[in-house]
Amino acid sequence: MNEGEMLYIDGDWEAGERYETLYSPYDQEELARIPLATKAQVKRAIDSAHHATRTMKSLSAFERAELLSNVAAGFEKYDEQCAQILVKENAKPIKAARGEIKRTIETYRFAAEEAKRIHGEMVPLDAAEGGKSRLGYTKHEPLGVIAAITPFNFPFNLTAHKLGPAFAAGNTVVLKPASQTPLSGLMTARIFEEAGLPKGALQVITGKGSELGDLLVKDDRVRMVTFTGSVSVGKAIREKAGLKKVTLELGSNSGVIVDTVEDLDAVVERCVEGAFTYAGQVCISVQRIFVQDRLYHTFLDRLVEKTESLQIGDPAHENTDVSALISPGESERLQAWVNEAHEQGATIAFGGNKRGAVIEPTIITNADRTLSVNADEAFGPVVTVTPYETFDQAIAGVNDSAYGLQAGVFTTEIAKAFKAADELEVGGVIINDIPTFRVDNMPYGGVKNSGIGKEGVKYSTEEMSEIKFVSFKL
Ligand code: NAP
């Protein structure tokens, strides 16, 4: 086991006063001793980020782009090491872990490009009666200190979605990674340090969100909180943040409609990927599938058949598809939801059992809309399948949710595609694919309980800057 990790504050690595042991979710191997930052260390982290705002603001667009390109190159250099961190601290199957690192590299590349595209516009002041002989323009300025609070499920790429745009726009950052995935946050800091980040521009503080969160969220020097995680924590942050900017990327119980298709096997394959990749611990995981009546039985048979072929087990094995949930508590919660569904008359068409730390990929039918497996965010390898008669019923089914992140629609009829695009109450409508589709330059963020604000590099960069207006009297 490691001697003990360090916090990254003001360009230096420093020890903690207290430590907590980090275990692997799959086999409970002891991975590292993680420092629990003290209040004084959090305060110094914010001091340092505040102090570095001048340096970051003075960097040219070219210099910010170079820095982020170097970071992308750093992730390329350490790609396998980063993937192995995900296998250990995250129980992410190695195939998916390598995929996340590839996306992380691309996210930082997009951020490097975005750094060069930030610009304002001329404002035609003379269009106003009193604006004759005046010239106006806008410029984008960095906000200053940004607190980034990240979840466990994509610890490299979702951190990249905060750090990349924040630095592209010239801000400084205090990062608080999830307690179960601190090693990825600290590795990210090492890569930034090697890439030539100015001292104090990034701090990584590890420890419990419930203890450290308020120190970040309530400090007046922090100008924005960018949070990805659960609804309850997100709402509490919004209430405490005062006049700071806040973006919240929260959960979902995403729905997909299978209406008319040319290649049912291809649709089934995508639904299996969407429901069970990383054991369903994806905010846009496929959780509720609505299938046209006449396709329902064939679809279900093929869904079960394809799910049977998934390999369950050790995330380090090259052929593993589904591994452990992030904690024993999470697998117990999900098992209880499946049991509840069964007791309330739903049919477990496949899976439904716990094997050690792993919940089997589970397919449920005849599940009432009010059951937790439908109404709440499962955040695990559980999917429900429900038949429908009319397309209106399918849209109503997807919209019957407290969440609204993304929805998928498989249809060969263009009018239905446009109708879905108009009527689905979500942040992103994905035609002819699952709601789990995401590439890192698209706008991404939900409505209802799924959050406020948009990510996707260009969109976060805008959120992370302030428009300043300048007027000249000529
Ligand atoms: P979480 O429990 O809400 O934790 C997220 C982060 O918040 C962690 O760093 C956590 O620290 C911290 N935190 C906890 N209590 C806090 C407090 N009182 N103040 C400030 N920060 C606090 O979420 P999670 O279990 O890691 O992630 C799963 C959730 O994230 C799911 O709901 C999923 O849908 C959502 N998610 C959304 C998106 C999206 O883009 N919309 C993407 C990925 C995940 P500790 O770990 O130390 O508690």
Coordinates of C-alpha atoms and ligand atoms in Angstrom, one line a residue:
M1 CA 0.0 0.0 0.0
N2 CA 1.0 3.6 -0.7
E3 CA 2.8 5.6 2.0
G4 CA 0.0 8.2 1.9
E5 CA -1.1 10.5 -0.9
M6 CA -0.7 14.3 -0.7
L7 CA -2.9 17.3 -1.2
Y8 CA -2.0 19.7 -4.0
I9 CA -2.1 23.3 -2.8
D10 CA -0.3 26.3 -4.2
G11 CA 1.8 24.3 -6.6
D12 CA 3.1 22.0 -3.8
W13 CA 2.3 18.6 -2.5
E14 CA 1.5 18.5 1.2
A15 CA 0.7 15.8 3.7
G16 CA -2.6 15.7 5.6
E17 CA -3.2 15.6 9.3
R18 CA -5.7 12.8 9.1
Y19 CA -6.0 10.0 6.6
E20 CA -8.6 7.5 5.4
T21 CA -7.8 4.2 3.7
L22 CA -9.1 3.8 0.1
Y23 CA -10.4 0.4 -0.9
S24 CA -11.1 -1.1 -4.3
P25 CA -14.9 -1.6 -4.7
Y26 CA -14.4 -4.9 -6.5
D27 CA -12.3 -6.9 -4.0
Q28 CA -11.7 -4.5 -1.1
E29 CA -8.0 -4.3 -1.8
E30 CA -6.3 -1.5 0.2
L31 CA -5.2 1.0 -2.4
A32 CA -3.9 4.1 -0.7
R33 CA -4.1 6.3 2.4
I34 CA -6.0 9.5 1.4
P35 CA -5.5 12.8 3.3
L36 CA -8.6 14.4 4.7
A37 CA -8.0 18.1 4.1
T38 CA -8.5 20.3 7.2
K39 CA -10.5 23.5 7.2
A40 CA -7.2 25.4 7.3
Q41 CA -6.0 23.5 4.2
V42 CA -9.2 24.3 2.3
K43 CA -8.8 27.9 3.2
R44 CA -5.2 28.0 2.0
A45 CA -6.3 26.3 -1.2
I46 CA -8.8 29.1 -1.8
D47 CA -6.2 31.7 -0.8
S48 CA -3.8 30.3 -3.3
A49 CA -6.4 30.0 -6.1
H50 CA -7.5 33.6 -5.4
H51 CA -3.9 34.8 -5.5
A52 CA -3.2 33.0 -8.8
T53 CA -6.2 34.7 -10.6
R54 CA -4.0 37.6 -11.8
T55 CA -1.4 35.2 -13.3
M56 CA -4.1 33.2 -15.1
K57 CA -5.9 36.3 -16.3
S58 CA -2.6 37.6 -17.8
L59 CA -2.0 34.5 -19.9
S60 CA -2.7 34.9 -23.6
A61 CA -5.1 32.8 -25.5
F62 CA -2.2 31.1 -27.2
E63 CA -0.6 30.3 -23.8
R64 CA -3.8 28.9 -22.4
A65 CA -4.2 26.7 -25.5
E66 CA -0.6 25.5 -25.3
L67 CA -1.1 24.5 -21.6
L68 CA -4.2 22.5 -22.4
S69 CA -2.6 20.9 -25.4
N70 CA 0.3 19.8 -23.1
V71 CA -2.3 18.4 -20.7
A72 CA -3.9 16.4 -23.5
A73 CA -0.4 15.1 -24.4
G74 CA 0.2 14.2 -20.7
F75 CA -2.9 12.1 -20.7
E76 CA -1.6 10.4 -23.8
K77 CA 1.7 9.7 -22.2
Y78 CA 0.1 8.2 -19.0
D79 CA -3.0 6.7 -20.6
E80 CA -2.5 3.2 -19.4
Q81 CA -1.6 4.3 -15.8
C82 CA -4.7 6.4 -15.7
A83 CA -6.9 3.5 -17.0
Q84 CA -5.5 1.3 -14.3
I85 CA -6.4 3.9 -11.6
L86 CA -10.0 3.7 -12.9
V87 CA -9.9 -0.1 -12.6
K88 CA -8.7 0.0 -9.0
E89 CA -10.6 2.9 -7.4
N90 CA -13.6 2.9 -9.6
A91 CA -14.1 -0.9 -10.5
K92 CA -14.4 0.3 -14.1
P93 CA -13.8 -2.6 -16.5
I94 CA -10.5 -2.0 -18.3
K95 CA -12.1 -1.7 -21.8
A96 CA -14.4 1.1 -20.5
A97 CA -11.5 2.7 -18.5
R98 CA -9.4 3.0 -21.7
G99 CA -12.4 4.5 -23.4
E100 CA -12.7 7.2 -20.7
I101 CA -9.1 8.2 -21.0
K102 CA -9.4 8.5 -24.8
R103 CA -12.4 10.8 -24.2
T104 CA -10.5 12.8 -21.5
I105 CA -7.7 13.5 -24.0
E106 CA -10.3 14.7 -26.6
T107 CA -12.0 16.9 -24.0
Y108 CA -8.7 18.7 -23.2
R109 CA -8.0 19.0 -26.9
F110 CA -11.5 20.7 -27.4
A111 CA -10.6 23.0 -24.5
A112 CA -7.3 23.9 -26.0
E113 CA -9.1 24.8 -29.2
E114 CA -11.8 26.7 -27.3
A115 CA -9.2 28.9 -25.6
K116 CA -8.5 30.4 -29.0
R117 CA -12.1 31.0 -29.9
I118 CA -13.3 33.2 -27.0
H119 CA -14.3 36.5 -28.4
G120 CA -16.8 39.3 -27.9
E121 CA -18.8 41.3 -30.4
M122 CA -19.4 44.8 -31.6
V123 CA -22.6 46.3 -30.4
P124 CA -24.2 48.9 -32.8
L125 CA -24.8 51.6 -30.1
D126 CA -25.8 54.1 -32.8
A127 CA -29.0 52.1 -33.4
A128 CA -30.3 53.7 -30.3
E129 CA -31.5 57.3 -30.5
G130 CA -29.0 58.4 -27.9
G131 CA -26.1 56.3 -29.2
K132 CA -24.8 58.5 -32.0
S133 CA -20.9 58.6 -32.2
R134 CA -20.5 55.8 -29.8
L135 CA -18.7 52.5 -30.2
G136 CA -19.5 49.5 -28.1
Y137 CA -18.0 46.0 -27.8
T138 CA -18.1 43.0 -25.4
K139 CA -15.2 41.0 -24.1
H140 CA -15.1 37.8 -22.1
E141 CA -13.3 37.9 -18.8
P142 CA -12.5 35.0 -16.5
L143 CA -14.7 34.7 -13.3
G144 CA -11.7 34.1 -11.0
V145 CA -11.8 31.2 -8.6
I146 CA -14.0 28.2 -9.5
A147 CA -14.8 25.4 -7.1
A148 CA -15.2 22.1 -9.0
I149 CA -16.9 19.2 -7.2
T150 CA -16.9 16.0 -9.1
P151 CA -18.6 12.5 -8.8
F152 CA -17.1 9.1 -8.8
N153 CA -18.4 7.7 -12.1
F154 CA -16.2 9.4 -14.7
P155 CA -13.5 10.9 -12.5
F156 CA -11.1 11.8 -15.3
N157 CA -13.4 12.9 -18.0
L158 CA -16.0 14.8 -15.9
T159 CA -13.1 16.6 -14.2
A160 CA -11.8 17.4 -17.7
H161 CA -15.2 19.0 -18.4
K162 CA -14.6 21.4 -15.5
L163 CA -10.8 22.0 -15.6
G164 CA -10.6 22.3 -19.4
P165 CA -13.1 25.1 -19.9
A166 CA -12.1 26.8 -16.6
F167 CA -8.5 27.1 -17.8
A168 CA -9.5 27.8 -21.4
A169 CA -11.3 30.9 -20.0
G170 CA -8.4 31.9 -17.7
N171 CA -9.8 30.9 -14.3
T172 CA -8.2 29.2 -11.3
V173 CA -9.7 26.1 -9.7
V174 CA -10.1 24.3 -6.4
L175 CA -11.0 20.7 -7.2
K176 CA -12.8 18.4 -4.7
P177 CA -12.9 14.9 -6.2
A178 CA -15.3 12.2 -4.9
S179 CA -14.1 10.3 -1.8
Q180 CA -14.0 7.0 -3.7
T181 CA -12.0 8.4 -6.7
P182 CA -9.3 10.7 -5.3
L183 CA -6.4 9.1 -7.1
S184 CA -7.7 10.2 -10.5
G185 CA -8.0 13.8 -9.2
L186 CA -4.4 13.7 -7.9
M187 CA -3.1 12.1 -11.1
T188 CA -4.8 14.9 -13.0
A189 CA -2.9 17.5 -10.9
R190 CA 0.4 15.7 -11.6
I191 CA -0.3 15.9 -15.4
F192 CA -1.2 19.6 -15.1
E193 CA 2.0 20.3 -13.1
E194 CA 4.1 18.5 -15.7
A195 CA 2.2 20.5 -18.4
G196 CA 3.5 23.8 -17.0
L197 CA 0.4 25.0 -15.1
P198 CA 1.2 28.3 -13.2
K199 CA 1.6 27.8 -9.5
G200 CA -1.6 28.1 -7.5
A201 CA -3.9 27.8 -10.6
L202 CA -5.1 24.4 -9.5
Q203 CA -5.5 22.8 -6.1
V204 CA -6.8 19.3 -5.3
I205 CA -8.2 18.8 -1.9
T206 CA -9.4 15.4 -0.9
G207 CA -11.7 14.5 2.0
K208 CA -15.4 14.2 2.6
G209 CA -17.8 16.4 0.7
S210 CA -20.1 16.7 3.7
E211 CA -17.2 18.3 5.7
L212 CA -15.4 20.3 3.0
G213 CA -18.3 21.3 0.7
D214 CA -19.6 24.3 2.6
L215 CA -16.1 25.8 3.0
L216 CA -16.0 26.0 -0.8
V217 CA -19.6 26.8 -1.5
K218 CA -19.9 29.6 1.0
D219 CA -16.5 31.4 0.5
D220 CA -17.1 34.8 -1.2
R221 CA -13.9 34.5 -3.1
V222 CA -15.2 31.5 -5.0
R223 CA -17.1 33.0 -8.0
M224 CA -18.7 29.8 -9.3
V225 CA -19.4 26.3 -8.2
T226 CA -19.5 23.7 -10.9
F227 CA -21.0 20.5 -9.5
T228 CA -21.7 17.1 -11.0
G229 CA -23.4 14.6 -8.7
S230 CA -26.7 13.7 -7.0
V231 CA -29.8 15.8 -6.8
S232 CA -29.9 16.1 -3.0
V233 CA -26.3 17.5 -2.8
G234 CA -26.8 19.7 -5.9
K235 CA -29.9 21.3 -4.4
A236 CA -28.2 21.9 -1.1
I237 CA -25.3 23.6 -2.9
R238 CA -27.6 25.9 -4.8
E239 CA -29.3 27.0 -1.6
K240 CA -26.0 27.9 0.0
A241 CA -24.1 29.4 -2.9
G242 CA -25.7 32.9 -2.6
L243 CA -24.9 35.0 -5.7
K244 CA -22.2 32.7 -7.1
K245 CA -22.8 31.2 -10.5
V246 CA -23.8 27.5 -10.1
T247 CA -24.0 24.8 -12.6
L248 CA -25.5 21.5 -11.5
E249 CA -25.2 18.3 -13.6
L250 CA -27.4 15.8 -11.8
G251 CA -29.0 12.5 -12.2
S252 CA -31.7 10.9 -14.4
N253 CA -33.7 7.7 -15.2
S254 CA -33.4 8.1 -18.9
G255 CA -35.9 6.7 -21.3
V256 CA -35.6 5.3 -24.8
I257 CA -38.4 4.7 -27.3
V258 CA -38.1 1.8 -29.8
D259 CA -40.8 2.6 -32.4
T260 CA -39.9 1.6 -35.9
V261 CA -36.5 0.1 -36.8
E262 CA -34.7 -1.3 -39.7
D263 CA -32.2 -3.4 -37.8
L264 CA -33.6 -4.6 -34.5
D265 CA -30.4 -6.4 -33.5
A266 CA -28.4 -3.2 -33.7
V267 CA -31.0 -1.4 -31.6
V268 CA -30.9 -4.2 -29.0
E269 CA -27.1 -4.1 -28.9
R270 CA -27.1 -0.3 -28.2
C271 CA -29.8 -0.8 -25.5
V272 CA -27.6 -3.4 -23.8
E273 CA -24.6 -1.1 -24.0
G274 CA -26.6 1.8 -22.7
A275 CA -28.1 -0.1 -19.8
F276 CA -25.1 -2.1 -18.6
T277 CA -21.9 -0.2 -19.5
Y278 CA -20.1 0.6 -16.3
A279 CA -22.8 -1.3 -14.4
G280 CA -25.3 1.4 -15.3
Q281 CA -23.5 4.0 -13.2
V282 CA -23.8 6.6 -15.9
C283 CA -26.1 9.6 -15.6
I284 CA -27.6 8.9 -19.0
S285 CA -27.7 5.2 -18.6
V286 CA -30.7 3.5 -20.3
Q287 CA -33.1 2.8 -17.5
R288 CA -36.6 2.7 -19.1
I289 CA -37.2 1.2 -22.5
F290 CA -40.6 1.8 -24.2
V291 CA -41.2 -0.6 -27.1
Q292 CA -43.9 -0.5 -29.7
D293 CA -46.4 -3.4 -29.1
R294 CA -45.7 -5.3 -32.2
L295 CA -41.9 -5.4 -31.6
Y296 CA -42.2 -6.0 -27.8
H297 CA -41.8 -9.8 -27.5
T298 CA -39.1 -10.1 -30.2
F299 CA -37.2 -7.1 -28.7
L300 CA -37.4 -8.5 -25.2
D301 CA -36.2 -12.0 -26.2
R302 CA -33.3 -10.6 -28.0
L303 CA -32.5 -8.2 -25.2
V304 CA -32.3 -11.1 -22.7
E305 CA -30.2 -13.1 -25.2
K306 CA -27.7 -10.3 -25.7
T307 CA -27.5 -9.5 -22.0
E308 CA -26.8 -13.2 -21.2
S309 CA -23.6 -12.9 -23.2
L310 CA -22.2 -10.1 -21.0
Q311 CA -19.1 -11.2 -18.9
I312 CA -19.4 -10.4 -15.2
G313 CA -16.4 -10.1 -12.9
D314 CA -13.0 -8.6 -12.2
P315 CA -12.6 -5.1 -13.8
A316 CA -9.0 -5.8 -14.6
H317 CA -9.8 -8.7 -17.0
E318 CA -9.8 -7.7 -20.6
N319 CA -13.2 -9.3 -21.4
T320 CA -15.2 -8.1 -18.4
D321 CA -18.3 -6.1 -19.3
V322 CA -19.9 -5.6 -15.9
S323 CA -18.2 -5.3 -12.5
A324 CA -18.9 -4.1 -9.0
L325 CA -21.1 -1.2 -8.0
I326 CA -19.1 1.6 -6.3
S327 CA -19.9 0.5 -2.7
P328 CA -21.6 -2.3 -0.8
G329 CA -24.3 0.2 0.3
E330 CA -25.1 0.9 -3.3
S331 CA -25.5 -2.7 -4.3
E332 CA -27.7 -3.4 -1.2
R333 CA -29.9 -0.4 -2.1
L334 CA -30.3 -1.6 -5.7
Q335 CA -31.0 -5.2 -4.7
A336 CA -33.7 -3.9 -2.4
W337 CA -35.3 -2.0 -5.3
V338 CA -35.3 -5.2 -7.4
N339 CA -36.8 -7.2 -4.6
E340 CA -39.5 -4.5 -4.1
A341 CA -40.3 -4.6 -7.8
H342 CA -40.6 -8.4 -7.6
E343 CA -42.8 -8.3 -4.5
Q344 CA -45.1 -5.7 -6.2
G345 CA -45.8 -8.0 -9.1
A346 CA -43.1 -7.1 -11.7
T347 CA -41.4 -9.8 -13.6
I348 CA -37.6 -10.3 -13.4
A349 CA -37.0 -11.3 -17.0
F350 CA -33.2 -11.7 -16.4
G351 CA -30.7 -11.4 -13.6
G352 CA -31.8 -9.8 -10.3
N353 CA -29.2 -11.3 -8.0
K354 CA -26.2 -10.0 -6.2
R355 CA -22.9 -11.9 -6.8
G356 CA -20.4 -10.5 -4.2
A357 CA -20.0 -6.8 -5.0
V358 CA -21.6 -7.2 -8.4
I359 CA -25.3 -6.9 -9.2
E360 CA -26.2 -9.0 -12.3
P361 CA -27.4 -7.1 -15.3
T362 CA -31.2 -7.1 -14.6
I363 CA -34.2 -6.8 -17.0
I364 CA -37.6 -6.1 -15.4
T365 CA -41.0 -6.1 -17.2
N366 CA -44.5 -5.4 -16.0
A367 CA -43.1 -2.8 -13.6
D368 CA -45.5 -0.2 -12.4
R369 CA -44.5 3.4 -13.1
T370 CA -44.4 4.3 -9.4
L371 CA -41.8 1.6 -8.5
S372 CA -38.3 2.8 -7.6
V373 CA -36.9 1.0 -10.6
N374 CA -38.9 3.3 -12.8
A375 CA -39.5 6.4 -10.9
D376 CA -36.1 7.0 -9.3
E377 CA -32.6 7.0 -10.6
A378 CA -31.3 3.3 -10.5
F379 CA -27.7 4.2 -11.1
G380 CA -27.0 0.5 -11.5
P381 CA -27.4 -2.3 -14.0
V382 CA -31.2 -2.4 -14.0
V383 CA -33.5 -1.7 -16.9
T384 CA -37.3 -1.9 -17.3
V385 CA -39.1 -2.7 -20.6
T386 CA -42.6 -1.5 -21.2
P387 CA -44.8 -2.0 -24.3
Y388 CA -46.9 0.9 -25.8
E389 CA -49.6 1.3 -28.4
T390 CA -49.3 4.9 -29.7
F391 CA -46.3 7.1 -30.1
D392 CA -48.0 9.7 -27.8
Q393 CA -48.1 7.1 -25.0
A394 CA -44.4 6.5 -25.5
I395 CA -43.6 10.2 -25.2
A396 CA -45.8 10.5 -22.2
G397 CA -44.0 7.5 -20.7
V398 CA -40.5 9.1 -21.1
N399 CA -41.8 12.5 -19.8
D400 CA -43.4 10.8 -16.7
S401 CA -40.3 11.5 -14.7
A402 CA -38.9 14.0 -12.2
Y403 CA -35.7 14.1 -14.3
G404 CA -35.0 15.2 -17.9
L405 CA -31.4 14.8 -19.0
Q406 CA -31.5 13.0 -22.4
A407 CA -33.9 10.7 -24.2
G408 CA -33.4 8.4 -27.2
V409 CA -35.9 7.6 -30.0
F410 CA -35.5 4.9 -32.6
T411 CA -37.8 5.6 -35.5
T412 CA -37.7 5.5 -39.3
E413 CA -40.4 8.1 -39.6
I414 CA -39.2 11.6 -39.8
A415 CA -42.4 13.2 -38.5
K416 CA -42.2 11.2 -35.3
A417 CA -38.5 12.2 -34.9
F418 CA -39.5 15.9 -35.1
K419 CA -42.4 15.3 -32.8
A420 CA -40.2 13.7 -30.2
A421 CA -37.6 16.5 -30.6
D422 CA -40.4 19.0 -29.8
E423 CA -42.3 17.2 -27.1
L424 CA -39.7 15.3 -25.0
E425 CA -38.9 17.2 -21.8
V426 CA -35.2 16.7 -21.7
G427 CA -31.9 18.6 -22.3
G428 CA -31.0 16.4 -25.3
V429 CA -33.0 14.3 -27.7
I430 CA -31.0 11.6 -29.4
I431 CA -32.7 10.3 -32.6
N432 CA -31.9 6.8 -33.7
D433 CA -29.6 6.1 -30.7
I434 CA -29.8 5.6 -27.0
P435 CA -29.9 8.5 -24.5
T436 CA -26.4 7.4 -23.4
F437 CA -24.9 8.9 -26.6
R438 CA -22.5 11.7 -25.7
V439 CA -19.5 13.2 -27.3
D440 CA -17.6 15.9 -25.5
N441 CA -18.2 19.0 -27.6
M442 CA -22.0 18.8 -27.6
P443 CA -24.1 20.8 -25.2
Y444 CA -25.0 18.6 -22.3
G445 CA -27.2 19.3 -19.3
G446 CA -30.7 18.5 -18.1
V447 CA -34.0 20.1 -17.2
K448 CA -36.3 19.4 -14.1
N449 CA -34.3 17.5 -11.4
S450 CA -31.4 16.8 -13.8
G451 CA -29.9 20.2 -13.2
I452 CA -29.2 23.7 -14.4
G453 CA -26.6 25.0 -16.9
K454 CA -24.8 23.3 -19.8
E455 CA -21.5 21.4 -20.1
G456 CA -19.8 20.5 -23.3
V457 CA -16.6 22.4 -23.7
K458 CA -17.8 25.5 -25.6
Y459 CA -20.9 25.9 -23.4
S460 CA -19.0 25.5 -20.1
T461 CA -16.4 27.9 -21.3
E462 CA -19.2 30.5 -21.8
E463 CA -20.6 29.7 -18.3
M464 CA -17.2 30.1 -16.8
S465 CA -16.6 33.6 -18.2
E466 CA -18.2 37.0 -17.6
I467 CA -19.3 39.3 -20.4
K468 CA -17.8 42.8 -19.9
F469 CA -19.2 45.7 -22.0
V470 CA -17.0 48.6 -23.1
S471 CA -18.4 51.8 -24.6
F472 CA -16.4 54.6 -26.3
K473 CA -17.7 58.1 -26.9
L474 CA -16.0 59.1 -30.1
Ligands
NAP1 P1 -22.7 12.7 -4.8 O1 -22.8 11.7 -3.7 O2 -23.7 13.8 -4.9 O3 -21.2 13.2 -4.8 C1 -20.7 14.1 -5.8 C2 -19.6 15.0 -5.2 O4 -20.2 15.9 -4.2 C3 -18.6 14.2 -4.4 O5 -17.3 14.9 -4.6 C4 -19.0 14.3 -3.0 O6 -18.0 14.2 -2.1 C5 -19.5 15.8 -3.0 N1 -20.3 16.1 -1.8 C6 -21.0 15.3 -1.0 N2 -21.7 16.0 -0.1 C7 -21.4 17.3 -0.3 C8 -21.8 18.5 0.3 N3 -22.6 18.6 1.4 N4 -21.3 19.7 -0.2 C9 -20.6 19.7 -1.3 N5 -20.1 18.6 -1.9 C10 -20.6 17.4 -1.4 O7 -22.7 11.9 -6.2 P2 -22.0 10.6 -6.7 O8 -22.6 9.4 -6.0 O9 -20.5 10.8 -6.6 O10 -22.3 10.5 -8.2 C11 -23.5 10.0 -8.7 C12 -24.5 11.0 -9.1 O11 -23.9 11.9 -10.0 C13 -25.7 10.4 -9.8 O12 -26.9 11.0 -9.4 C14 -25.4 10.7 -11.3 O13 -26.5 10.7 -12.1 C15 -24.8 12.1 -11.2 N6 -24.0 12.4 -12.4 C16 -24.5 13.4 -13.2 C17 -23.8 13.7 -14.4 C18 -24.3 14.7 -15.3 O14 -23.5 15.2 -16.1 N7 -25.5 15.1 -15.3 C19 -22.6 13.0 -14.7 C20 -22.2 12.0 -13.8 C21 -22.9 11.7 -12.6 P3 -17.8 12.7 -1.3 O15 -17.6 11.7 -2.3 O16 -16.7 13.0 -0.4 O17 -19.1 12.5 -0.6

